[in-house]
PDB file of C-alpha atoms in Angstrom:
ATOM      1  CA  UNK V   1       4.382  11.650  18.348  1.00  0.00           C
ATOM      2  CA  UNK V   2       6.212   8.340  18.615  1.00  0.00           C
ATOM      3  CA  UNK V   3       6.901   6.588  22.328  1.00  0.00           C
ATOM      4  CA  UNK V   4      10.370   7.478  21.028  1.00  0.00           C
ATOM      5  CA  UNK V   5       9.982  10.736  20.476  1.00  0.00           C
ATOM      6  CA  UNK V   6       8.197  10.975  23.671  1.00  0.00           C
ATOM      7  CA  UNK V   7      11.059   9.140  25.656  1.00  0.00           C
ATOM      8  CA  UNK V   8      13.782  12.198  24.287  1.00  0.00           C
ATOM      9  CA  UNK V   9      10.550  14.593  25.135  1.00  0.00           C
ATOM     10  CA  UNK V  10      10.961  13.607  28.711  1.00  0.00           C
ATOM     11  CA  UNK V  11      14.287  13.409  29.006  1.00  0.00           C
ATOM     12  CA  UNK V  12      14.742  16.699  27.794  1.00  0.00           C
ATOM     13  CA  UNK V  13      12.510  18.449  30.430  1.00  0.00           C
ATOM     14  CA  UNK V  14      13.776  16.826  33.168  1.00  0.00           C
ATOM     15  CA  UNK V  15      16.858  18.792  32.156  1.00  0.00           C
ATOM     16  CA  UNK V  16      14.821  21.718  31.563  1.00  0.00           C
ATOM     17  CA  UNK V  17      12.828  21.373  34.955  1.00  0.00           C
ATOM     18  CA  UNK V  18      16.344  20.757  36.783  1.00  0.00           C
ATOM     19  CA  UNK V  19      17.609  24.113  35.384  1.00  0.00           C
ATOM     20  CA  UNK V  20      14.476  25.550  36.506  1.00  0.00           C
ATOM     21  CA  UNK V  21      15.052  23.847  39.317  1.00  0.00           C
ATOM     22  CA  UNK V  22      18.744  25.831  39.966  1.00  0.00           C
ATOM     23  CA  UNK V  23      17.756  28.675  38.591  1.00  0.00           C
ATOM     24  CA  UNK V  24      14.930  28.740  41.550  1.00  0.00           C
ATOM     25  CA  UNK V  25      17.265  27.715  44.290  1.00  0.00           C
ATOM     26  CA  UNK V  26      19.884  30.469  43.578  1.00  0.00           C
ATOM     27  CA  UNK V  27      16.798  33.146  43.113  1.00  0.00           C
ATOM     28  CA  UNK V  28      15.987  32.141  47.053  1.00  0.00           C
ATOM     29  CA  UNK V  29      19.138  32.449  47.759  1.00  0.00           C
ATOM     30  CA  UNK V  30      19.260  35.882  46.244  1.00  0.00           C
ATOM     31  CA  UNK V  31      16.178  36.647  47.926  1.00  0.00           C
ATOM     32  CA  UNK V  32      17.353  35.496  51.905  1.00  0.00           C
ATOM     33  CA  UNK V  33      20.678  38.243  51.113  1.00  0.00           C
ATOM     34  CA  UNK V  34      18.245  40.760  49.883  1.00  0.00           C
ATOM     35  CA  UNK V  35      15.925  40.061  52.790  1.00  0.00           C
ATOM     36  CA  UNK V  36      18.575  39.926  55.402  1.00  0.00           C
ATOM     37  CA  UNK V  37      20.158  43.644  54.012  1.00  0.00           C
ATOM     38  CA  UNK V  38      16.526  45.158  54.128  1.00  0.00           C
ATOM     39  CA  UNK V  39      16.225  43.591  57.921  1.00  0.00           C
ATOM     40  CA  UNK V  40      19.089  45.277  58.241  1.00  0.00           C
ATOM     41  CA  UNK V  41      18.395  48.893  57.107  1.00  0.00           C
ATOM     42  CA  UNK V  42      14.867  48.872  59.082  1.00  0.00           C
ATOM     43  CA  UNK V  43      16.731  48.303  62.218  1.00  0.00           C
ATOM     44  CA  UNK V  44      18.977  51.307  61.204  1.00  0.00           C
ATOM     45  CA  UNK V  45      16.712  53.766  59.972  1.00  0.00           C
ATOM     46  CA  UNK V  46      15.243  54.980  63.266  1.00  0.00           C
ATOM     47  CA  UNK V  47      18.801  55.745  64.124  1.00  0.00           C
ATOM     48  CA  UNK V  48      19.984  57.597  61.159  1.00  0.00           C
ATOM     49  CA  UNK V  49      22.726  55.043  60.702  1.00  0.00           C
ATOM     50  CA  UNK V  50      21.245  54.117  57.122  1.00  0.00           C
ATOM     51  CA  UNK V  51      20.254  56.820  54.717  1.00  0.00           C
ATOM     52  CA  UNK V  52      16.577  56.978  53.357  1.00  0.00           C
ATOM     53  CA  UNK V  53      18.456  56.202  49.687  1.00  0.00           C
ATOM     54  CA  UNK V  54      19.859  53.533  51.038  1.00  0.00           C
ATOM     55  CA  UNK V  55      16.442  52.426  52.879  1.00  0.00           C
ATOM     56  CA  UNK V  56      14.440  52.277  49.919  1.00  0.00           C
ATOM     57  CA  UNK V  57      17.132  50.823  47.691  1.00  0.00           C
ATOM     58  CA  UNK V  58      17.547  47.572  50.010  1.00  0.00           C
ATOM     59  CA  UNK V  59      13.638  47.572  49.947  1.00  0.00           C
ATOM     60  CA  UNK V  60      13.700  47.586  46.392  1.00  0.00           C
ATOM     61  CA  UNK V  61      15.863  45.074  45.917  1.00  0.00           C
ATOM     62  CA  UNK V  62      14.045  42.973  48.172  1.00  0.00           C
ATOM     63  CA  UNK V  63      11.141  43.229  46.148  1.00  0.00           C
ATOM     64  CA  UNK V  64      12.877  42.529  42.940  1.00  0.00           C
ATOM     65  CA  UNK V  65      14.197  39.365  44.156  1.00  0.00           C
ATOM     66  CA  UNK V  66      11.044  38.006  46.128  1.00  0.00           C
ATOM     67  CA  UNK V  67       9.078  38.893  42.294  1.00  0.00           C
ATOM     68  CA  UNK V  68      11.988  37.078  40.604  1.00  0.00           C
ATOM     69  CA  UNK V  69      11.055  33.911  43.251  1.00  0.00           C
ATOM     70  CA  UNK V  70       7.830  33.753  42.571  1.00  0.00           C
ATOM     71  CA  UNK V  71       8.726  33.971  38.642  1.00  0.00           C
ATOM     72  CA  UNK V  72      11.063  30.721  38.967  1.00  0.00           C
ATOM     73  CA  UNK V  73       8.782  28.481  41.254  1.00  0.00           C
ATOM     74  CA  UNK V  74       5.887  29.430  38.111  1.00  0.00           C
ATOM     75  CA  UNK V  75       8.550  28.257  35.634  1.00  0.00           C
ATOM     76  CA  UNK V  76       9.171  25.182  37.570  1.00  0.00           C
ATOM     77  CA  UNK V  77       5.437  24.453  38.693  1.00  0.00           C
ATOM     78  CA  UNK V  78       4.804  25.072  34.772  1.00  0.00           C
ATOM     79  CA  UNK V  79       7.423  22.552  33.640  1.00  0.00           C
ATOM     80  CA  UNK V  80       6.726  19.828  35.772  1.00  0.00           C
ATOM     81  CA  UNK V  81       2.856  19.844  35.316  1.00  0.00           C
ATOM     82  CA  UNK V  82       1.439  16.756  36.615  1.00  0.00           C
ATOM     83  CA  UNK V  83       4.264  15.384  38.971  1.00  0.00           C
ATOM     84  CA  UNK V  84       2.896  14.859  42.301  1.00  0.00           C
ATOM     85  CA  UNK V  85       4.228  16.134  45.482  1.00  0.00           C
ATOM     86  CA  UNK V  86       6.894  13.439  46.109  1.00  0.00           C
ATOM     87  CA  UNK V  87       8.126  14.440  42.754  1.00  0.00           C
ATOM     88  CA  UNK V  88       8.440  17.512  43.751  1.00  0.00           C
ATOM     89  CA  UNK V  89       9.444  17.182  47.441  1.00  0.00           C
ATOM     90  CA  UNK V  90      11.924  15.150  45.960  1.00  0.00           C
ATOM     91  CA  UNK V  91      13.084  17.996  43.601  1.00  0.00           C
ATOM     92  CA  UNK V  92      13.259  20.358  45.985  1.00  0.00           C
ATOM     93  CA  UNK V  93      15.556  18.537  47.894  1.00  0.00           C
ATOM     94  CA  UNK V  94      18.393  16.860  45.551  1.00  0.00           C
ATOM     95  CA  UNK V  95      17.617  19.014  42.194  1.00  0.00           C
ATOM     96  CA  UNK V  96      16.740  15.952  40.584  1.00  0.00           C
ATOM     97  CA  UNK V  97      13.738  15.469  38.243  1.00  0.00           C
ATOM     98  CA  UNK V  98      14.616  11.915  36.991  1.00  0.00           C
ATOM     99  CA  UNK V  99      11.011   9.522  37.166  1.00  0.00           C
ATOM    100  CA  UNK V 100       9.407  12.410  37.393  1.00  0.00           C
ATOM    101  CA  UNK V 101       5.778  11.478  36.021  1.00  0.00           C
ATOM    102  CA  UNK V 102       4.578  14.490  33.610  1.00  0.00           C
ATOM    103  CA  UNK V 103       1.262  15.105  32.132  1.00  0.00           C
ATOM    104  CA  UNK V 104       3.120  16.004  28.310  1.00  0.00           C
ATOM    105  CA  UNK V 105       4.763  13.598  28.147  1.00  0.00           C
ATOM    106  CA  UNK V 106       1.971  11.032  29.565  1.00  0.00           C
ATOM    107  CA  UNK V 107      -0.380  12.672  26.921  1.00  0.00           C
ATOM    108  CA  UNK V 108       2.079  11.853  24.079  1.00  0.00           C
ATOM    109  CA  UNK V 109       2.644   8.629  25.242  1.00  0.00           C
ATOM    110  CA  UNK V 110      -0.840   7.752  24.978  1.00  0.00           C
ATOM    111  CA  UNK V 111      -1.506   9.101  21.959  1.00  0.00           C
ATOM    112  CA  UNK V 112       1.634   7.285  20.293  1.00  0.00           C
ATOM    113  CA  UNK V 113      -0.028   4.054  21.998  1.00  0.00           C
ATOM    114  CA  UNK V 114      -3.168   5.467  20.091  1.00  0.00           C
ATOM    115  CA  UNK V 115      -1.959   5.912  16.667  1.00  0.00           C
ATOM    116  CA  UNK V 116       0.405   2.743  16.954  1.00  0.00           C
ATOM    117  CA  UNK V 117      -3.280   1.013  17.716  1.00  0.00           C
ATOM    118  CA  UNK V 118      -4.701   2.959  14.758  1.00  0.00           C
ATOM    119  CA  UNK V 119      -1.742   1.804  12.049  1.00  0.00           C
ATOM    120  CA  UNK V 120      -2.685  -1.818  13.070  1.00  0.00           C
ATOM    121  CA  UNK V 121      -6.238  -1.539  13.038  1.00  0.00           C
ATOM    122  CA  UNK V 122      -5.557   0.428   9.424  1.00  0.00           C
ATOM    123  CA  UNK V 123      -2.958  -2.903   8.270  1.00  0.00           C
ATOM    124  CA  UNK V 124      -5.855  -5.457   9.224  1.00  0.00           C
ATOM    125  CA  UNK V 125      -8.184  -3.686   6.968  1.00  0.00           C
ATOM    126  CA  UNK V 126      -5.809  -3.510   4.188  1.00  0.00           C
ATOM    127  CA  UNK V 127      -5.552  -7.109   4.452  1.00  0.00           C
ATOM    128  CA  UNK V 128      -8.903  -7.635   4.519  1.00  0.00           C
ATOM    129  CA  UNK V 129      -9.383  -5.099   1.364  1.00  0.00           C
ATOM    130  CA  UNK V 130      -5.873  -6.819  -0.974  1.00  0.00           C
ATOM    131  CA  UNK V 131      -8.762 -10.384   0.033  1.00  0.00           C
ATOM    132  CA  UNK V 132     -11.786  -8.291  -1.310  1.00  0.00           C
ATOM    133  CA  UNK V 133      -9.740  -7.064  -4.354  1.00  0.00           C
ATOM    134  CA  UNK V 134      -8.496 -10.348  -4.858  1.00  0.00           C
ATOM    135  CA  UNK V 135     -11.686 -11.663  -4.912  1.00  0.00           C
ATOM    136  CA  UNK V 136     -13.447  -8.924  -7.207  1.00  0.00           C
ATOM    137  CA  UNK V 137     -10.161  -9.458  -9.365  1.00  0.00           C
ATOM    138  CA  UNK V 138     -11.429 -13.218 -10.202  1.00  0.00           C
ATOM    139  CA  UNK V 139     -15.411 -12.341 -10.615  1.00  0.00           C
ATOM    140  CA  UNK V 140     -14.092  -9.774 -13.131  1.00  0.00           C
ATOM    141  CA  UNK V 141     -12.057 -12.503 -15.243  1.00  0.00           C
ATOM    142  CA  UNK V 142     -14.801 -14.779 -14.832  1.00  0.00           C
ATOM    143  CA  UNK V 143     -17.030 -12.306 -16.000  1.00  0.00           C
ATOM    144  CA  UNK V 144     -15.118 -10.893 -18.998  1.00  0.00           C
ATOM    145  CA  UNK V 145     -15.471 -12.250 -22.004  1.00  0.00           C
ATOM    146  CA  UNK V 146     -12.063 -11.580 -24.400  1.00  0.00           C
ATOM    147  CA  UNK V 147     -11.762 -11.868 -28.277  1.00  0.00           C
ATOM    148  CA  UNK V 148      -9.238 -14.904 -29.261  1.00  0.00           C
ATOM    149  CA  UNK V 149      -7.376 -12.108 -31.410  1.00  0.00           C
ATOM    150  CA  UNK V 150      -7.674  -8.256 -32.047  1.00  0.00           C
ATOM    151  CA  UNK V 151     -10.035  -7.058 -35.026  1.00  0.00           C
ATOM    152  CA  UNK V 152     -13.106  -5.200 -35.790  1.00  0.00           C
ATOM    153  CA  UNK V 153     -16.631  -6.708 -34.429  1.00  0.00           C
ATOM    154  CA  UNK V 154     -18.899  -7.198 -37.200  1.00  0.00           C
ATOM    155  CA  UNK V 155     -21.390  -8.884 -35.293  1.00  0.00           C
ATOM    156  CA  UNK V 156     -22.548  -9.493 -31.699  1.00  0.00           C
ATOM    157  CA  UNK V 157     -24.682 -12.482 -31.807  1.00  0.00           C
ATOM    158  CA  UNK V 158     -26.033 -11.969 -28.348  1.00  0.00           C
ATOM    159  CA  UNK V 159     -28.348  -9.094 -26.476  1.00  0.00           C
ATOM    160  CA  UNK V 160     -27.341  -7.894 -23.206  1.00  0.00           C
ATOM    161  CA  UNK V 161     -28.682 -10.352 -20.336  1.00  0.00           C
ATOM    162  CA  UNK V 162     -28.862 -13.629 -22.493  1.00  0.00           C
ATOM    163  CA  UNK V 163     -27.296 -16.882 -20.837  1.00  0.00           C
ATOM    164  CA  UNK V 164     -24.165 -17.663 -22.495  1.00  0.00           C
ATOM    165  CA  UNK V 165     -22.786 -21.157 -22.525  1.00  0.00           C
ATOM    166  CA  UNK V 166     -19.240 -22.134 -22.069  1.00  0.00           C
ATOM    167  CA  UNK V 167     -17.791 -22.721 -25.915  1.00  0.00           C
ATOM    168  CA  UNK V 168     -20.392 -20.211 -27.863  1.00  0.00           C
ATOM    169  CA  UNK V 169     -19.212 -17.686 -29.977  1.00  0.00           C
ATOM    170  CA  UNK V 170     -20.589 -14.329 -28.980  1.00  0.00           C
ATOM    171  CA  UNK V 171     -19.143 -12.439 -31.748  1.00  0.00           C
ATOM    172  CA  UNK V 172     -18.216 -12.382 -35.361  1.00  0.00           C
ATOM    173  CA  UNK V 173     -14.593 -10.387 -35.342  1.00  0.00           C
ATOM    174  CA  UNK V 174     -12.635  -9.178 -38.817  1.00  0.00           C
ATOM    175  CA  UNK V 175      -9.335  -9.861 -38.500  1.00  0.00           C
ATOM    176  CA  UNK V 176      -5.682  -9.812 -40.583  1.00  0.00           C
ATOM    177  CA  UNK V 177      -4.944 -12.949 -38.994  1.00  0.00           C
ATOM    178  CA  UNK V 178      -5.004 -15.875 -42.192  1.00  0.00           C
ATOM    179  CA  UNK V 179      -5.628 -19.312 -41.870  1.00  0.00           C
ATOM    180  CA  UNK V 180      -6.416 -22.822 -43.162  1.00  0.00           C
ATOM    181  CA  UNK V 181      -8.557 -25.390 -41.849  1.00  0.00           C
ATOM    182  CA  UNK V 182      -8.123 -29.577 -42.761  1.00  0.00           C
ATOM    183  CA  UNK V 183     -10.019 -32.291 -41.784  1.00  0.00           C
ATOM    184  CA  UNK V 184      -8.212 -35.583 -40.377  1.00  0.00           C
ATOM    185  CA  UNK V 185      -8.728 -38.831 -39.028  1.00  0.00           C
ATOM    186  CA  UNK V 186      -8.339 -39.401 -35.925  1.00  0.00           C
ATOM    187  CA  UNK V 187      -5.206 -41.732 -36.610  1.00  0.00           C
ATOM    188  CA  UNK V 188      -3.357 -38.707 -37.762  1.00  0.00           C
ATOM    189  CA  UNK V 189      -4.221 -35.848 -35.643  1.00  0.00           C
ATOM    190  CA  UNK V 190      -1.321 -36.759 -33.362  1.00  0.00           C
ATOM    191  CA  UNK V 191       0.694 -35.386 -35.936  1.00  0.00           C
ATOM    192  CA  UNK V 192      -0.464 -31.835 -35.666  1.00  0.00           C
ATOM    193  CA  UNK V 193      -0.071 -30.815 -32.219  1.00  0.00           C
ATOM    194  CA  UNK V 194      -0.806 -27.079 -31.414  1.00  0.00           C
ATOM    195  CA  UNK V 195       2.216 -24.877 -31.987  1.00  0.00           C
ATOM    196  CA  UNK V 196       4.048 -27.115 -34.448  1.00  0.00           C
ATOM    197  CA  UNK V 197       5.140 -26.157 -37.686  1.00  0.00           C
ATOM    198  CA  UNK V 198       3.531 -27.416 -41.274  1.00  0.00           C
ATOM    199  CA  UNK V 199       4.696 -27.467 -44.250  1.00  0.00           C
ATOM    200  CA  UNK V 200       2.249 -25.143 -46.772  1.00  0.00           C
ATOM    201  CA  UNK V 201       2.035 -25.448 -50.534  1.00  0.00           C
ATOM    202  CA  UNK V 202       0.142 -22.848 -52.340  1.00  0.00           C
ATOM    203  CA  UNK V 203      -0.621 -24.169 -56.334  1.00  0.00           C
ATOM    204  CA  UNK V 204      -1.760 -20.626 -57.344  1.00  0.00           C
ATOM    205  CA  UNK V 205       1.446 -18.606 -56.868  1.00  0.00           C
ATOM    206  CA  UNK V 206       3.993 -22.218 -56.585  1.00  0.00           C
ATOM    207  CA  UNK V 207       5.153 -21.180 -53.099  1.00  0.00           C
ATOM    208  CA  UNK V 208       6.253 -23.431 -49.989  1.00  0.00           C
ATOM    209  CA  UNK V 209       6.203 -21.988 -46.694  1.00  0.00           C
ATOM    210  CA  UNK V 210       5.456 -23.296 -43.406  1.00  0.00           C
ATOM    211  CA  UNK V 211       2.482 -22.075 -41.076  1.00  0.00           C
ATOM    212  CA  UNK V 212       1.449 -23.508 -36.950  1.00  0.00           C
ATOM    213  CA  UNK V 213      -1.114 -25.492 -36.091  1.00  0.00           C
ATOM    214  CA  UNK V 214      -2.939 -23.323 -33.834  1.00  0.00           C
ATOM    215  CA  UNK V 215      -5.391 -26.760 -32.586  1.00  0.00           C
ATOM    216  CA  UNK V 216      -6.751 -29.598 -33.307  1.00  0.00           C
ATOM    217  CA  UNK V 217     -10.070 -30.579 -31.911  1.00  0.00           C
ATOM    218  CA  UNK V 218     -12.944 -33.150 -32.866  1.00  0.00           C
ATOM    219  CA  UNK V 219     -14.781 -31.813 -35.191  1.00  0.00           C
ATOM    220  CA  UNK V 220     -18.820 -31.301 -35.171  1.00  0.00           C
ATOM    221  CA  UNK V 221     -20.933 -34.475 -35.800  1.00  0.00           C
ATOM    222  CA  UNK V 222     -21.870 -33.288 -38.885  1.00  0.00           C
ATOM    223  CA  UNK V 223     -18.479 -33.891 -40.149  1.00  0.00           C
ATOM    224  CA  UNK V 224     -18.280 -37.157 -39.036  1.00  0.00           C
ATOM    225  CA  UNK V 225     -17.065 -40.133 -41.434  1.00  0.00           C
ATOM    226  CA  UNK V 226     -19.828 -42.762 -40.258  1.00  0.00           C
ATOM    227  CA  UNK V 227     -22.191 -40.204 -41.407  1.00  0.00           C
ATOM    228  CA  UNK V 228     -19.932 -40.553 -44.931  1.00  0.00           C
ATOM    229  CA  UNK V 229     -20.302 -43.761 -44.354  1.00  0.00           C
ATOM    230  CA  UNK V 230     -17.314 -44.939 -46.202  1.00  0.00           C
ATOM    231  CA  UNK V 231     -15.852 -48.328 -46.305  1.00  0.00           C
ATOM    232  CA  UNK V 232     -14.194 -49.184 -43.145  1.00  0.00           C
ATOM    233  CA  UNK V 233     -14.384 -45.658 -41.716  1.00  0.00           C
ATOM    234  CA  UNK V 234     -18.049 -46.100 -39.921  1.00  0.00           C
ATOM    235  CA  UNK V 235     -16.791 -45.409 -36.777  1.00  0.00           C
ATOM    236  CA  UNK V 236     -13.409 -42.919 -37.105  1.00  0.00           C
ATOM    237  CA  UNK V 237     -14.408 -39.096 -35.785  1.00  0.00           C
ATOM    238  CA  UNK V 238     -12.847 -36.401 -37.619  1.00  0.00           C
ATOM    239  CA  UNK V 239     -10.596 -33.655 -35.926  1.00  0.00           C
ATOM    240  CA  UNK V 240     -10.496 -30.173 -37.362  1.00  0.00           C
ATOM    241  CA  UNK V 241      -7.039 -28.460 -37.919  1.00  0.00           C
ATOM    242  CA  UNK V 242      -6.537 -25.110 -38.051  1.00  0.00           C
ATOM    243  CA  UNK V 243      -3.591 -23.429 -39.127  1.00  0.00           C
ATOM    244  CA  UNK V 244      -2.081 -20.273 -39.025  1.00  0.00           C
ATOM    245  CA  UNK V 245      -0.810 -19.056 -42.102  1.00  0.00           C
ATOM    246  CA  UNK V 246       2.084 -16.449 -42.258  1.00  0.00           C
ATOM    247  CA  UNK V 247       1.190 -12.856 -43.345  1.00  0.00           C
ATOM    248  CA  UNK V 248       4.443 -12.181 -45.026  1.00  0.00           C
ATOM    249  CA  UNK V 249       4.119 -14.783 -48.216  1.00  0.00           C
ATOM    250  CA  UNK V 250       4.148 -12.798 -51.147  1.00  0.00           C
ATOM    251  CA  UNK V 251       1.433 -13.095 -53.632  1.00  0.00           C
ATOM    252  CA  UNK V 252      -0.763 -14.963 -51.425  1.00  0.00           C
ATOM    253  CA  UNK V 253      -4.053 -13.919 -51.203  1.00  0.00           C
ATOM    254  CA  UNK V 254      -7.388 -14.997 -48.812  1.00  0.00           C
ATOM    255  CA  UNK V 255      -9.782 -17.233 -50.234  1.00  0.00           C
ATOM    256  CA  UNK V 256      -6.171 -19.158 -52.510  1.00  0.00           C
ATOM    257  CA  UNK V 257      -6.266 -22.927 -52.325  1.00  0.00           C
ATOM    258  CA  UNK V 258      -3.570 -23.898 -49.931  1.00  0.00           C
ATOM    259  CA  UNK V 259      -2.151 -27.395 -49.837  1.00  0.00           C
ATOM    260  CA  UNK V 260      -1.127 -28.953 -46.226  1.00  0.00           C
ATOM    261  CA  UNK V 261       1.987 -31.437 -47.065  1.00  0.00           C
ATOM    262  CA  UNK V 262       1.605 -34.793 -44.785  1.00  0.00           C
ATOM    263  CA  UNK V 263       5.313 -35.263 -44.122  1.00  0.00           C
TER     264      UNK V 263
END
């Protein structure tokens, strides 16, 4: 229950208890005219003035209406459980039950106060658990290892608990995905920025096309010029290029010679 729920709970029995309330006050009242009739027809009865019917049908009624008392102080002592006796001095008196303090109502109240507790209690540890998820969220990326591109694993070139450096390939994938690689100084890798288009010639089926340079990176040592050793080139570094090659060129097949045009 809500404290507003228990606000219109209280409201409403201090209606309820004031009805109780009236419905007490004209039972007394009921009862005193009953009483005063029955006072009546004892006084009577020795003298034959009042009938022996009439006797025991003003003592009836008299007993009716103090059993119908007792009935609406129960209802009203039931209703207004918990109000102290200047509560209920006070209702006797003006037939109002407004402030009066009830033990429902009280009992709602603190359990609303209770749950509202609860619900932030329940909201700190959902913030604390989105932090923990957050958390788990980044050991899992860190600790996921994903394929540059979908294909079939051929190869897994590591067992299960080996140390893994940054950079190493830890499996050999088969893929649709076709490509060229080119070697270039490092005067003109500028000119092949990842993402941007080159030119393609293929000899073996005379087609042009254009395919993107998916990076350019210094190559291994091994594939350095000083270790070519060619005439003013000693100290240059070669940069590998790879390209992407479109899958849609017709007659083009893996393994053709393909010619990158240095526009």
């Amino acid at each position: 229950m809500t404290l507003r729920t228990a606000d219109t709970t209280e409201l409403e029995t201090w209606r309820r208890i004031e009805e109780a309330e009236a419905a007490r006050r004209t039972t007394a009242a009921d009862l005193e005219n009953a009483r005063l009739v029955f006072e009546r027809a004892k006084r009577l009865r020795p003298s034959g003035a009042v009938s022996e019917a009439d006797y025991d049908a003003a003592k009836s009624a008299y007993d009716a209406k103090r059993a119908a008392l007792l009935g609406a102080e129960r209802s009203v002592r039931a209703l207004a459980v918990g109000a102290d006796e200047k509560a209920l001095a006070k209702l006797r008196k003006t037939g109002s039950a407004e402030g009066m303090r009830l033990s429902t109502v009280e009992n709602a109240r603190f359990n609303a106060a209770n749950l509202r507790n609860t619900l932030q209690n329940l909201r700190a540890l959902r913030e604390v658990a989105l932090l923990k998820l957050d958390d788990l969220k980044v050991d899992r990326d860190r600790l996921t290892l994903e394929a540059p591109q979908s294909g079939k694993i051929l190869e897994l070139l590591f067992e299960e608990g080996e140390i893994v450096g940054a950079g190493v390939p830890v499996a050999l994938l088969e893929t649709d995905r076709r490509y060229v690689e080119i070697y270039v100084s490092e005067t003109d890798a500028g000119r092949y920025a990842p993402c941007a288009d080159v030119s393609l010639h293929a000899p073996a089926i005379r087609r042009d096309f254009s395919g993107t340079v998916r990076f350019c990176e210094a190559a291994p040592e091994f594939a350095e010029l000083r270790m070519v050793r060619e005439r003013g080139q000693a100290d240059l570094t070669l940069f590998r290029v790879r390209i992407d090659v479109p899958a849609n060129v017709e007659g083009l097949l893996t393994g053709m010679t393909v010619e990158v045009k240095n526009e």
